[in-house]
Coordinates of C-alpha atoms and ligand atoms in Angstrom, one line a residue:
M11 CA -22.0 0.0 -11.3
Q12 CA -19.4 1.3 -12.7
W13 CA -15.7 0.5 -10.9
T14 CA -14.5 3.3 -10.1
D15 CA -18.0 4.1 -8.6
L16 CA -18.3 0.5 -6.6
K17 CA -14.5 -0.2 -5.9
A18 CA -15.3 3.9 -4.0
R19 CA -19.0 1.7 -2.2
L20 CA -16.6 -1.0 -1.4
L21 CA -13.3 0.8 0.0
A22 CA -15.7 3.1 1.8
V23 CA -17.1 -0.6 4.1
G24 CA -14.0 -2.1 3.8
Q25 CA -14.5 -5.9 4.6
A26 CA -16.6 -8.3 3.4
Q27 CA -17.7 -11.9 5.0
L28 CA -16.4 -14.9 2.9
T29 CA -18.4 -17.6 2.4
G30 CA -18.5 -21.1 0.3
E31 CA -16.3 -22.9 -0.7
Q32 CA -13.0 -23.7 1.1
A33 CA -10.4 -20.3 -0.4
D34 CA -7.5 -20.5 2.3
R35 CA -5.1 -20.3 -1.6
Y36 CA -7.1 -16.6 -1.9
I37 CA -6.6 -15.5 1.8
A38 CA -3.8 -12.4 2.4
R39 CA -2.6 -12.7 6.3
S40 CA 0.0 -9.1 5.8
A41 CA 1.9 -7.7 8.4
A42 CA 1.9 -5.2 6.4
G43 CA -0.5 -2.6 4.8
P44 CA -4.8 -2.6 6.0
G45 CA -5.6 -5.5 8.0
A46 CA -2.3 -6.5 9.6
G47 CA -3.3 -8.9 11.9
G48 CA -6.1 -9.5 11.8
R49 CA -8.0 -12.4 9.9
G50 CA -7.0 -11.7 6.9
A51 CA -8.2 -9.9 3.4
V52 CA -8.8 -11.1 0.1
F53 CA -8.7 -9.6 -3.4
F54 CA -11.7 -9.0 -5.3
A55 CA -11.0 -9.6 -9.1
M56 CA -13.5 -7.2 -12.3
G57 CA -11.3 -8.2 -14.9
S58 CA -7.8 -6.1 -14.1
H59 CA -9.7 -5.0 -12.1
R60 CA -9.5 -5.8 -8.6
V61 CA -9.8 -4.5 -4.5
K62 CA -8.5 -6.0 -0.9
L63 CA -11.3 -6.6 1.3
A64 CA -10.7 -7.4 4.7
I65 CA -12.7 -10.9 5.8
S66 CA -15.0 -10.2 8.6
P67 CA -18.0 -12.6 9.3
V68 CA -20.1 -9.2 10.8
S69 CA -20.0 -7.8 7.0
T70 CA -23.4 -6.7 4.6
I71 CA -20.4 -7.7 1.7
E72 CA -20.8 -10.7 1.1
I73 CA -18.3 -12.6 -1.6
A74 CA -19.2 -15.8 -1.7
H75 CA -16.1 -18.6 -2.9
R76 CA -17.7 -21.1 -6.3
G77 CA -14.5 -22.8 -5.8
N78 CA -11.0 -22.9 -8.6
G79 CA -11.5 -19.0 -7.4
I80 CA -14.6 -18.5 -8.8
A81 CA -16.5 -15.9 -6.7
D82 CA -19.3 -13.3 -6.8
L83 CA -19.7 -10.5 -4.1
F84 CA -23.3 -10.3 -3.2
F85 CA -23.4 -5.8 -2.6
E86 CA -26.8 -3.7 -2.4
G87 CA -29.0 -6.1 -3.2
Q88 CA -26.4 -6.8 -6.4
R89 CA -24.7 -10.1 -7.5
I90 CA -21.1 -8.7 -8.9
P91 CA -19.7 -11.7 -10.6
G92 CA -15.7 -11.5 -10.4
H93 CA -12.7 -14.0 -9.4
L94 CA -10.5 -14.0 -6.2
L95 CA -6.2 -13.7 -6.6
E96 CA -3.6 -15.0 -4.6
P97 CA -2.6 -13.1 -3.5
G98 CA 1.3 -14.9 -2.8
F99 CA 2.4 -14.0 1.0
H100 CA 0.7 -10.4 0.8
C101 CA -0.4 -8.8 -2.2
P102 CA -0.4 -10.6 -5.8
D103 CA 1.7 -10.6 -8.5
Q104 CA 5.0 -9.8 -6.4
A105 CA 7.1 -10.6 -3.5
F106 CA 5.6 -8.0 -0.9
I107 CA 8.5 -8.8 1.8
T108 CA 8.3 -6.9 5.7
V109 CA 11.1 -7.8 6.7
T110 CA 10.8 -6.1 10.8
G111 CA 6.7 -6.8 12.0
S112 CA 7.8 -4.7 14.8
C113 CA 8.5 -1.1 15.7
I114 CA 9.6 1.1 18.1
F115 CA 7.0 4.3 16.3
S116 CA 3.9 4.6 17.8
C117 CA 1.8 5.8 14.8
R118 CA -1.7 5.7 15.9
Y119 CA -3.4 4.3 12.9
C120 CA -0.5 0.6 13.0
S121 CA -1.2 -2.2 13.8
V122 CA 2.6 -3.4 13.0
P123 CA 3.4 -2.3 16.9
G124 CA 0.4 -4.2 18.1
I125 CA 1.9 -7.1 16.5
G126 CA 5.2 -7.8 17.9
G127 CA 5.8 -9.7 15.0
K128 CA 10.2 -10.4 14.5
R129 CA 13.0 -9.5 11.6
K130 CA 13.5 -11.5 9.0
T131 CA 16.5 -13.3 8.2
V132 CA 18.2 -12.5 4.5
R133 CA 18.3 -16.3 4.2
E134 CA 14.3 -16.1 5.1
I135 CA 13.7 -14.0 2.6
M136 CA 15.1 -15.2 -0.3
E137 CA 13.7 -18.3 -0.1
M138 CA 10.5 -15.9 0.6
V139 CA 10.4 -14.7 -2.9
E140 CA 13.1 -17.9 -4.3
S141 CA 9.4 -20.0 -3.4
V142 CA 6.8 -17.2 -6.0
R143 CA 9.5 -16.7 -8.4
D144 CA 7.4 -18.0 -10.8
H145 CA 4.8 -16.0 -10.4
V146 CA 5.8 -12.8 -9.6
H147 CA 7.4 -9.9 -11.4
A148 CA 8.4 -7.4 -8.8
V149 CA 9.8 -7.0 -5.1
S150 CA 8.3 -4.4 -2.4
I151 CA 9.7 -4.9 0.7
T152 CA 8.6 -2.4 3.8
S153 CA 9.4 -2.9 7.1
G154 CA 9.0 -1.3 10.7
V155 CA 12.0 -0.4 13.1
L156 CA 12.8 -2.7 15.2
T157 CA 16.1 -0.5 17.2
T158 CA 16.5 2.7 15.0
I159 CA 15.8 4.4 11.6
E160 CA 18.9 3.9 10.3
E161 CA 20.3 -0.6 11.9
E162 CA 16.9 -0.6 9.7
E163 CA 18.1 0.9 7.6
T164 CA 21.4 -0.9 7.7
Y165 CA 20.0 -4.4 7.4
V166 CA 17.8 -3.2 4.8
L167 CA 20.0 -2.5 2.0
E168 CA 22.7 -5.8 3.4
V169 CA 18.8 -7.6 2.3
I170 CA 18.4 -5.2 -1.4
K171 CA 22.0 -6.1 -2.6
N172 CA 21.0 -10.9 -1.3
L173 CA 18.1 -9.4 -4.1
A174 CA 19.6 -8.1 -6.8
S175 CA 20.3 -11.9 -7.3
F176 CA 17.4 -12.3 -8.3
N177 CA 17.0 -9.5 -11.3
L178 CA 13.8 -8.5 -10.2
P179 CA 12.8 -4.3 -10.0
V180 CA 12.3 -3.8 -6.5
G181 CA 11.1 -1.4 -4.4
V182 CA 11.7 0.1 -0.5
S183 CA 9.4 2.1 1.2
I184 CA 11.3 2.4 4.9
Y185 CA 11.4 5.0 7.0
P186 CA 14.1 7.3 6.1
T187 CA 17.0 8.5 7.1
I188 CA 17.9 11.7 4.7
S189 CA 20.7 9.5 2.6
T190 CA 18.0 6.5 2.2
P191 CA 16.8 7.5 -1.1
D192 CA 21.3 7.2 -3.0
H193 CA 22.2 4.4 -0.4
L194 CA 18.9 2.8 -2.1
K195 CA 19.7 3.7 -5.5
E196 CA 23.0 3.0 -5.7
L197 CA 22.0 -0.3 -5.2
G198 CA 19.5 -0.2 -8.4
V199 CA 16.3 -0.2 -6.5
A200 CA 13.6 1.4 -9.2
E201 CA 11.3 2.8 -7.3
V202 CA 10.8 4.4 -3.7
K203 CA 7.8 5.1 -1.3
F204 CA 8.4 7.1 0.8
N205 CA 4.7 7.6 3.6
L206 CA 3.6 11.3 4.2
E207 CA 0.5 10.3 6.4
A208 CA -1.2 13.1 6.7
A209 CA -1.8 15.8 5.1
T210 CA -0.4 19.1 7.6
P211 CA 2.2 19.2 9.4
E212 CA -0.5 19.2 12.4
L213 CA -2.2 15.7 11.4
F214 CA 1.4 13.7 11.4
S215 CA 2.7 15.8 14.1
A216 CA -0.5 14.2 16.6
M217 CA -0.7 11.1 14.7
C218 CA 3.1 10.0 14.6
P219 CA 5.3 11.6 17.5
G220 CA 8.3 11.7 16.9
L221 CA 8.9 10.8 13.4
D222 CA 9.9 14.0 11.2
Y223 CA 7.4 15.5 7.7
G224 CA 9.6 17.9 7.0
L225 CA 13.3 15.2 6.7
L226 CA 10.2 13.4 4.5
W227 CA 9.3 16.1 2.1
Q228 CA 13.3 16.5 1.5
V229 CA 13.9 12.9 0.8
L230 CA 11.5 13.1 -1.1
D231 CA 12.1 16.0 -3.3
R232 CA 16.0 13.5 -3.4
S233 CA 14.4 10.2 -4.3
V234 CA 12.4 11.8 -7.5
K235 CA 16.2 13.7 -8.9
L236 CA 16.7 9.8 -7.7
F237 CA 14.8 7.9 -9.3
G238 CA 12.7 10.1 -12.2
K239 CA 9.3 11.1 -12.4
N240 CA 6.5 8.4 -12.2
H241 CA 8.8 5.8 -10.1
V242 CA 8.3 7.5 -6.9
F243 CA 5.8 7.8 -4.1
S244 CA 4.0 8.8 -1.0
N245 CA 1.4 7.4 1.0
V246 CA -1.8 10.3 2.5
I247 CA -4.6 8.9 4.3
I248 CA -7.8 10.1 3.9
G249 CA -9.2 10.4 6.6
L250 CA -7.1 11.5 10.0
G251 CA -9.4 14.7 10.5
E252 CA -7.5 16.7 7.7
T253 CA -10.3 18.8 5.4
D254 CA -11.1 17.9 1.1
A255 CA -8.7 21.4 0.6
E256 CA -5.8 20.6 3.1
L257 CA -5.6 17.8 1.1
E258 CA -6.3 18.5 -2.0
T259 CA -3.0 21.8 -0.8
C260 CA -1.0 18.6 0.2
I261 CA -2.0 16.8 -3.3
K262 CA -0.5 19.7 -5.5
K263 CA 2.1 19.8 -3.9
L264 CA 3.6 16.0 -4.0
T265 CA 2.3 15.5 -8.4
S266 CA 4.1 19.6 -8.4
G267 CA 7.8 17.9 -7.3
G268 CA 7.0 14.4 -8.8
V269 CA 6.0 12.4 -6.3
I270 CA 2.3 10.3 -7.7
P271 CA 0.1 10.2 -4.2
V272 CA -1.2 6.8 -3.2
L273 CA -4.8 8.1 -0.7
R274 CA -5.1 5.4 1.4
P275 CA -8.6 5.4 2.1
L276 CA -8.4 5.4 6.9
N277 CA -8.8 1.6 8.4
P278 CA -9.5 2.7 11.9
V279 CA -7.2 0.3 13.7
G280 CA -4.7 0.3 16.4
G281 CA -4.9 4.0 18.1
L282 CA -7.9 5.4 15.9
S283 CA -10.8 2.5 16.9
G284 CA -13.8 3.9 16.3
M285 CA -12.7 6.9 14.0
P286 CA -16.0 7.0 10.7
R287 CA -14.1 5.3 7.8
P288 CA -14.5 8.2 4.5
S289 CA -16.8 7.2 2.9
A290 CA -18.2 6.6 -0.5
E291 CA -18.3 10.3 -2.0
R292 CA -15.6 11.5 -0.3
L293 CA -13.5 8.9 -2.0
K294 CA -14.7 9.6 -5.2
K295 CA -14.1 13.6 -4.9
I296 CA -10.5 13.1 -3.9
F297 CA -10.1 11.1 -6.7
A298 CA -11.0 13.4 -9.1
L299 CA -8.7 15.5 -7.8
H300 CA -5.9 13.1 -7.8
E301 CA -6.5 12.4 -11.5
R302 CA -6.9 16.3 -11.5
A303 CA -3.1 16.7 -10.3
L304 CA -1.5 13.2 -11.6
A305 CA -2.8 15.0 -15.5
E306 CA -0.9 18.8 -14.5
A307 CA 1.6 17.2 -13.4
G308 CA 2.2 14.5 -16.3
L309 CA 2.3 11.8 -14.0
D310 CA 1.0 8.6 -14.9
P311 CA -0.1 5.8 -12.5
R312 CA 0.0 3.3 -14.1
L313 CA 4.3 3.0 -15.0
A314 CA 4.9 1.6 -12.0
V315 CA 6.5 -1.1 -11.2
T316 CA 6.4 -1.9 -7.6
M317 CA 3.8 -1.3 -4.6
C318 CA 0.5 0.1 -4.1
T319 CA 0.4 2.1 -6.9
N320 CA 0.9 -1.0 -9.3
C321 CA -0.8 -3.3 -7.0
T322 CA -4.2 -0.7 -6.5
G323 CA -5.2 -3.6 -3.7
C324 CA -5.9 -0.6 -1.4
D325 CA -7.0 2.9 -3.1
L326 CA -9.0 4.1 -6.2
V327 CA -5.7 4.7 -8.4
P328 CA -6.8 6.8 -11.4
G329 CA -5.3 5.1 -15.1
R330 CA -5.6 2.3 -13.1
D331 CA -9.5 1.8 -11.6
Ligands
SF4_28 S1 -2.3 -2.2 -2.5 FE1 -0.4 -1.9 -0.8 S2 -0.9 -2.3 0.7 FE2 -2.5 -2.6 0.1 S3 -2.6 -5.0 -0.7 FE3 -1.8 -3.7 -2.6 S4 0.7 -3.5 -1.9 FE4 -0.4 -3.8 0.0

């Protein structure tokens, strides 16, 4: 089975049971992204390819840890040899940190508001990065919103000022104000990700009450001017109820504006538990659309140095998968 096909099928399930030798150091316990707040997740890798799967004792997929990270994945009667990656705080190779683990907003697909995490101090964040400095090539920062969008931005800017001493590329994904891209650029941030989340404004209003879809497009436009092509990203979830045509329109609008879409299969948590995950067939169809749109716009995800497009754990990424 080819990797793209295998990854699409694994992402359509999204979970695996973890058996065999003790594997604590390979388990990611994230405060952001798919699987946040659950039993944790593992990164299964084959060569340079990887996929992140949430741990579930009832999954039909099994990952058997043989020791020292060597693992076999059992799927549809096949044994697929590979290895587990050490996740650091959230994903391998990057110090990916959630600054504020709670949120005043209630986006329906997100489990962060229910986790009720706290805000990390600047000192805690510096110590976290220091502890993995030798194994990471980038720092990535995301955050919920503790009190207001403006206050969160101010706090994140303070964190970023301090991170400069590590001399690593920094990627930032927060809910923005209109001036967030300019403020981040002034501090030397390398890449930004502002998430549209939904393929249409109607779906966005239904999913993210109180947040502004039009503002996100303006901020993405400004970001491409400041950070350049291949360094601005936007998550769009596959499976919120959009049609393939709506998703294609959104993808092309992003790529023609110089933004690399991060097309994230729905992880049905939060207010959407009970909704189906997108099928492998749909993921492969969208992957082909994505690949074409990026090529037409002259965008290359392999040039990303931070965050999800560099990590590739949760999505099919053209050029990498
Ligand atoms: S793809 Fe993004 S959300 Fe998923 S593990 Fe990697 S950095 Fe985290």
